[in-house]
Amino acid sequence: MAGNSQEYISHHLTNLAFGKLPEGYVRKHVGENGHVETHTLEHSEWTIAHSKEEAAAMGFNAVHLDSLGWSIGLGLLIMWIFRSAAKRATTGVPTGMQNFVEMIVEFIDNTVKEAFHGRNPLVAPLSLTIFTWVFMMNFMDLIPVDVLPAIFGAFGVHFMKVVPSTDVNITMGMSLTVFAMMIFYSIKVKGISGFAGELCLQPFKVSNPVLQAVFVPINLFLESVALIAKPISLALRLFGNMYAGEMIFILIALMFSAGAVLGLLGGVLQWAWAVFHILVITLQAFIFMMLTIVYLSMAHEDH
Amino acid sequence: MNINATLIGQIITFAIFVWFCMKFVWPPLLSAMQEREKKIADGLDAANRAERDLELAKEKAASQLRESKEKAAEIIEQANKRANQIIDEAKETARAEGERLIAAAQAEVGQEVNRAKEALRKQVSELAVTGAAKILGKSVDASAHAELLNTLTEEL
């Protein structure tokens, strides 16, 4: 935990980015003697970013190895757990892990049955995936903030942001997929004209065709904003909550280096915030799932 | 907050996981659970039915027991009656047999008496003839005096 607090915080909030640095980019290294050495790239180069600035210079041609890695890893873990439970699923008496998995499945099944009024075999497994996966990604927040970065740091990995849901790419990736499904099912269920009608003929509806024509652009504008706000709010809600939670954990972690009294206080605060956060991570996972179900249910409703 | 290709990666990963879940996780789990639910419901039904059956069987057993007790009582009563009857019959037969034996004995005695009478009569008539012959001094011609002799025999 070297350096001042600003550096510490900023270090914790930087992703491990692998991307393409453009031609002519000037890379800076801090040498052994503390001098800053620079060298200019002659060709564009795929590499791991050594600083925030390098990551920013990569633009869209970069992948957050940590976010995506943890995300895929946690997803695989969940799928493995559920798949092994599914393989062992019998009509006999369930035990242990089987029981736990079936409890979750039943909970999701009931929630979907209550909230989703269409017929679609995709929604329940989608909800299960979202709930468990988002929960696991959020759960990484409860691991003390310095543990995993320290372990990876020992292997020479400079940046490690272990909570994938504090990366807006991850949450946005999920919400955009949900958004694509909303559009797809809206068109599939209502037809293109039905979907367009939903966008253009609400909320202002009049019987006079001329007056209606005037209202169409206004309706379209309002409905488009409402439609686009859905995936964005979905992604930013999860991201914002997790980012803020992570931030507070980092700030509490700062207290550990500020003397015994503050350190002890920090320990208590960390524990308290972690307990509170158990609620938050579950709730956020549930909200993400619930809103997905509701949005898809709306997409399936034909007026 | 850099938006970059991680977004695309997450979309692809998400799609794959959802597909996997839809294909290999959800259906077997749910079908197993529903099947189990059905099995449990069937089991409870069967238990209820068995309970009802048990109740019925108990009732049936009780009624059969009662019936058999009644029957046993009846049989005992009949047996008693029959025993009395047999005793009565035996008594009757014994009496009849006794009477018969007495009658037979009486008849035999009568016959014996008659036979004795007859013999006696015969002897008396012979004696009478012998006596008469002695008295008359000559033998009595049996054939000549047969009628007389017979009459005499009758009278004795």
Short mmCIF file of N, CA and C in Angstrom, two decimals, chain A residues 59-60 62-64 68 71-72 75-76 79 82-83 86 89-92 94 101-102 105-106 109 122 124-126 128-130 133 168-170 172-174 177 239, chain B residues 1-40:
data_model
loop_
_atom_site.label_atom_id
_atom_site.label_comp_id
_atom_site.label_asym_id
_atom_site.label_seq_id
_atom_site.Cartn_x
_atom_site.Cartn_y
_atom_site.Cartn_z
N GLY A 59 -8.44 3.48 -26.24
CA GLY A 59 -9.79 3.70 -26.74
C GLY A 59 -10.62 2.43 -26.69
N PHE A 60 -11.35 2.16 -27.75
CA PHE A 60 -12.26 1.01 -27.77
C PHE A 60 -11.53 -0.30 -27.99
N ALA A 62 -9.60 -2.20 -26.59
CA ALA A 62 -8.98 -2.73 -25.38
C ALA A 62 -9.97 -3.64 -24.66
N VAL A 63 -9.41 -4.55 -23.91
CA VAL A 63 -10.24 -5.45 -23.12
C VAL A 63 -9.77 -5.37 -21.68
N HIS A 64 -10.72 -5.24 -20.77
CA HIS A 64 -10.36 -5.27 -19.35
C HIS A 64 -10.20 -6.73 -18.95
N LEU A 68 -13.35 -8.93 -17.29
CA LEU A 68 -13.87 -9.99 -18.15
C LEU A 68 -13.44 -11.36 -17.62
N SER A 71 -15.43 -12.13 -14.55
CA SER A 71 -16.81 -12.33 -14.99
C SER A 71 -16.99 -13.72 -15.60
N ILE A 72 -16.09 -14.07 -16.52
CA ILE A 72 -16.19 -15.38 -17.17
C ILE A 72 -15.93 -16.49 -16.15
N GLY A 75 -18.89 -16.87 -13.94
CA GLY A 75 -19.97 -17.46 -14.73
C GLY A 75 -19.76 -18.95 -14.91
N LEU A 76 -18.53 -19.33 -15.22
CA LEU A 76 -18.22 -20.75 -15.40
C LEU A 76 -18.45 -21.52 -14.11
N MET A 79 -22.17 -21.95 -13.70
CA MET A 79 -22.71 -22.91 -14.67
C MET A 79 -22.28 -24.33 -14.31
N PHE A 82 -24.43 -25.44 -11.36
CA PHE A 82 -25.81 -25.73 -11.75
C PHE A 82 -25.88 -26.93 -12.68
N ARG A 83 -24.86 -27.03 -13.55
CA ARG A 83 -24.87 -28.16 -14.48
C ARG A 83 -24.70 -29.47 -13.72
N ALA A 86 -27.85 -30.25 -12.17
CA ALA A 86 -28.83 -30.71 -13.16
C ALA A 86 -28.56 -32.15 -13.55
N ALA A 89 -29.74 -34.38 -10.84
CA ALA A 89 -31.14 -34.19 -10.46
C ALA A 89 -31.93 -35.47 -10.65
N THR A 90 -32.49 -35.96 -9.55
CA THR A 90 -33.36 -37.13 -9.64
C THR A 90 -34.66 -36.79 -8.95
N THR A 91 -35.58 -37.73 -8.99
CA THR A 91 -36.85 -37.47 -8.31
C THR A 91 -36.78 -37.92 -6.86
N GLY A 92 -35.61 -38.39 -6.45
CA GLY A 92 -35.45 -38.84 -5.06
C GLY A 92 -35.30 -37.68 -4.10
N PRO A 94 -33.50 -34.82 -2.42
CA PRO A 94 -32.32 -34.00 -2.70
C PRO A 94 -31.55 -33.70 -1.42
N VAL A 101 -29.39 -25.54 -4.78
CA VAL A 101 -29.61 -25.18 -6.18
C VAL A 101 -31.09 -25.21 -6.51
N GLU A 102 -31.76 -26.24 -6.03
CA GLU A 102 -33.19 -26.36 -6.34
C GLU A 102 -34.00 -25.26 -5.67
N VAL A 105 -33.58 -22.32 -7.90
CA VAL A 105 -34.35 -22.52 -9.14
C VAL A 105 -35.83 -22.30 -8.88
N GLU A 106 -36.30 -22.83 -7.76
CA GLU A 106 -37.72 -22.69 -7.45
C GLU A 106 -38.08 -21.23 -7.20
N ASP A 109 -38.16 -19.54 -10.48
CA ASP A 109 -39.33 -20.01 -11.23
C ASP A 109 -40.59 -19.31 -10.75
N LEU A 122 -37.28 -18.90 -22.63
CA LEU A 122 -35.97 -18.26 -22.43
C LEU A 122 -35.91 -17.49 -21.11
N ALA A 124 -37.03 -17.74 -17.94
CA ALA A 124 -36.63 -18.30 -16.64
C ALA A 124 -35.13 -18.60 -16.58
N PRO A 125 -34.57 -19.32 -17.58
CA PRO A 125 -33.12 -19.54 -17.51
C PRO A 125 -32.32 -18.24 -17.60
N LEU A 126 -32.84 -17.28 -18.35
CA LEU A 126 -32.18 -15.97 -18.42
C LEU A 126 -32.14 -15.33 -17.03
N LEU A 128 -32.38 -16.84 -14.15
CA LEU A 128 -31.49 -17.60 -13.28
C LEU A 128 -30.04 -17.20 -13.51
N THR A 129 -29.67 -17.10 -14.79
CA THR A 129 -28.30 -16.71 -15.12
C THR A 129 -28.00 -15.33 -14.57
N ILE A 130 -28.89 -14.39 -14.82
CA ILE A 130 -28.66 -13.02 -14.36
C ILE A 130 -28.52 -12.97 -12.86
N TRP A 133 -25.35 -14.96 -11.55
CA TRP A 133 -24.10 -14.40 -12.07
C TRP A 133 -23.83 -13.01 -11.48
N VAL A 168 -18.34 -0.58 -15.89
CA VAL A 168 -19.56 -0.24 -16.63
C VAL A 168 -19.69 -1.05 -17.92
N ASN A 169 -18.57 -1.54 -18.44
CA ASN A 169 -18.64 -2.39 -19.63
C ASN A 169 -19.42 -3.67 -19.36
N ILE A 170 -19.18 -4.23 -18.18
CA ILE A 170 -19.83 -5.50 -17.82
C ILE A 170 -21.33 -5.30 -17.66
N MET A 172 -23.14 -2.81 -18.68
CA MET A 172 -23.73 -2.35 -19.94
C MET A 172 -23.85 -3.52 -20.92
N GLY A 173 -22.86 -4.41 -20.91
CA GLY A 173 -22.93 -5.58 -21.79
C GLY A 173 -24.17 -6.39 -21.51
N MET A 174 -24.48 -6.60 -20.24
CA MET A 174 -25.66 -7.38 -19.89
C MET A 174 -26.93 -6.62 -20.23
N THR A 177 -27.67 -6.62 -23.90
CA THR A 177 -28.20 -7.91 -24.35
C THR A 177 -29.69 -7.99 -24.03
N PHE A 239 -24.07 -0.70 -11.76
CA PHE A 239 -22.71 -0.16 -11.75
C PHE A 239 -22.53 0.85 -10.62
N MET B 1 -13.97 4.97 -16.31
CA MET B 1 -15.18 4.52 -17.02
C MET B 1 -14.94 4.47 -18.51
N ASN B 2 -13.95 3.64 -18.90
CA ASN B 2 -13.69 3.48 -20.33
C ASN B 2 -14.64 2.46 -20.93
N ILE B 3 -15.34 2.88 -21.95
CA ILE B 3 -16.14 1.90 -22.70
C ILE B 3 -15.20 1.31 -23.75
N ASN B 4 -15.04 0.00 -23.72
CA ASN B 4 -14.18 -0.63 -24.73
C ASN B 4 -14.69 -2.01 -25.08
N ALA B 5 -13.81 -2.81 -25.70
CA ALA B 5 -14.25 -4.10 -26.23
C ALA B 5 -14.70 -5.07 -25.15
N THR B 6 -14.43 -4.76 -23.89
CA THR B 6 -14.93 -5.58 -22.79
C THR B 6 -16.44 -5.75 -22.92
N LEU B 7 -17.08 -4.66 -23.36
CA LEU B 7 -18.53 -4.66 -23.58
C LEU B 7 -18.94 -5.80 -24.49
N ILE B 8 -18.25 -5.90 -25.64
CA ILE B 8 -18.56 -6.95 -26.62
C ILE B 8 -18.31 -8.32 -25.99
N GLY B 9 -17.17 -8.42 -25.28
CA GLY B 9 -16.84 -9.69 -24.64
C GLY B 9 -17.92 -10.12 -23.67
N GLN B 10 -18.40 -9.17 -22.89
CA GLN B 10 -19.43 -9.50 -21.90
C GLN B 10 -20.73 -9.90 -22.59
N ILE B 11 -21.07 -9.21 -23.68
CA ILE B 11 -22.31 -9.56 -24.40
C ILE B 11 -22.23 -11.01 -24.88
N ILE B 12 -21.08 -11.36 -25.47
CA ILE B 12 -20.93 -12.72 -26.00
C ILE B 12 -20.98 -13.74 -24.86
N THR B 13 -20.23 -13.44 -23.80
CA THR B 13 -20.22 -14.36 -22.64
C THR B 13 -21.62 -14.56 -22.09
N PHE B 14 -22.31 -13.44 -21.93
CA PHE B 14 -23.67 -13.47 -21.38
C PHE B 14 -24.56 -14.35 -22.24
N ALA B 15 -24.49 -14.10 -23.56
CA ALA B 15 -25.34 -14.88 -24.47
C ALA B 15 -25.03 -16.37 -24.35
N ILE B 16 -23.74 -16.70 -24.28
CA ILE B 16 -23.36 -18.12 -24.19
C ILE B 16 -23.88 -18.74 -22.89
N PHE B 17 -23.71 -18.01 -21.79
CA PHE B 17 -24.17 -18.56 -20.51
C PHE B 17 -25.68 -18.75 -20.49
N VAL B 18 -26.39 -17.76 -21.04
CA VAL B 18 -27.85 -17.88 -21.07
C VAL B 18 -28.26 -19.08 -21.92
N TRP B 19 -27.61 -19.21 -23.05
CA TRP B 19 -27.92 -20.35 -23.92
C TRP B 19 -27.64 -21.67 -23.21
N PHE B 20 -26.49 -21.72 -22.55
CA PHE B 20 -26.10 -22.94 -21.83
C PHE B 20 -27.13 -23.27 -20.75
N CYS B 21 -27.51 -22.23 -20.02
CA CYS B 21 -28.47 -22.40 -18.94
C CYS B 21 -29.81 -22.89 -19.47
N MET B 22 -30.21 -22.32 -20.60
CA MET B 22 -31.50 -22.67 -21.18
C MET B 22 -31.49 -24.09 -21.71
N LYS B 23 -30.31 -24.51 -22.17
CA LYS B 23 -30.21 -25.80 -22.85
C LYS B 23 -29.92 -26.93 -21.86
N PHE B 24 -29.01 -26.70 -20.94
CA PHE B 24 -28.49 -27.82 -20.15
C PHE B 24 -28.76 -27.74 -18.66
N VAL B 25 -29.23 -26.60 -18.18
CA VAL B 25 -29.40 -26.47 -16.74
C VAL B 25 -30.87 -26.45 -16.35
N TRP B 26 -31.60 -25.54 -16.98
CA TRP B 26 -32.98 -25.31 -16.54
C TRP B 26 -33.89 -26.52 -16.79
N PRO B 27 -33.94 -27.04 -18.01
CA PRO B 27 -34.92 -28.11 -18.27
C PRO B 27 -34.74 -29.35 -17.38
N PRO B 28 -33.49 -29.92 -17.26
CA PRO B 28 -33.40 -31.11 -16.42
C PRO B 28 -33.75 -30.84 -14.97
N LEU B 29 -33.30 -29.68 -14.46
CA LEU B 29 -33.60 -29.36 -13.06
C LEU B 29 -35.09 -29.23 -12.84
N LEU B 30 -35.73 -28.48 -13.71
CA LEU B 30 -37.15 -28.21 -13.50
C LEU B 30 -37.99 -29.47 -13.69
N SER B 31 -37.62 -30.26 -14.71
CA SER B 31 -38.41 -31.47 -14.94
C SER B 31 -38.25 -32.43 -13.77
N ALA B 32 -37.03 -32.52 -13.24
CA ALA B 32 -36.82 -33.41 -12.09
C ALA B 32 -37.65 -32.92 -10.90
N MET B 33 -37.67 -31.59 -10.72
CA MET B 33 -38.41 -31.04 -9.58
C MET B 33 -39.91 -31.26 -9.73
N GLN B 34 -40.38 -31.05 -10.97
CA GLN B 34 -41.82 -31.23 -11.18
C GLN B 34 -42.22 -32.69 -11.00
N GLU B 35 -41.33 -33.57 -11.51
CA GLU B 35 -41.61 -35.00 -11.37
C GLU B 35 -41.68 -35.39 -9.91
N ARG B 36 -40.71 -34.84 -9.15
CA ARG B 36 -40.69 -35.16 -7.72
C ARG B 36 -41.95 -34.64 -7.04
N GLU B 37 -42.35 -33.44 -7.43
CA GLU B 37 -43.56 -32.86 -6.86
C GLU B 37 -44.75 -33.79 -7.08
N LYS B 38 -44.81 -34.30 -8.31
CA LYS B 38 -45.91 -35.20 -8.67
C LYS B 38 -45.83 -36.48 -7.84
N LYS B 39 -44.59 -36.95 -7.69
CA LYS B 39 -44.40 -38.20 -6.94
C LYS B 39 -44.85 -38.03 -5.50
N ILE B 40 -44.49 -36.88 -4.93
CA ILE B 40 -44.86 -36.63 -3.54
C ILE B 40 -46.37 -36.54 -3.41
#
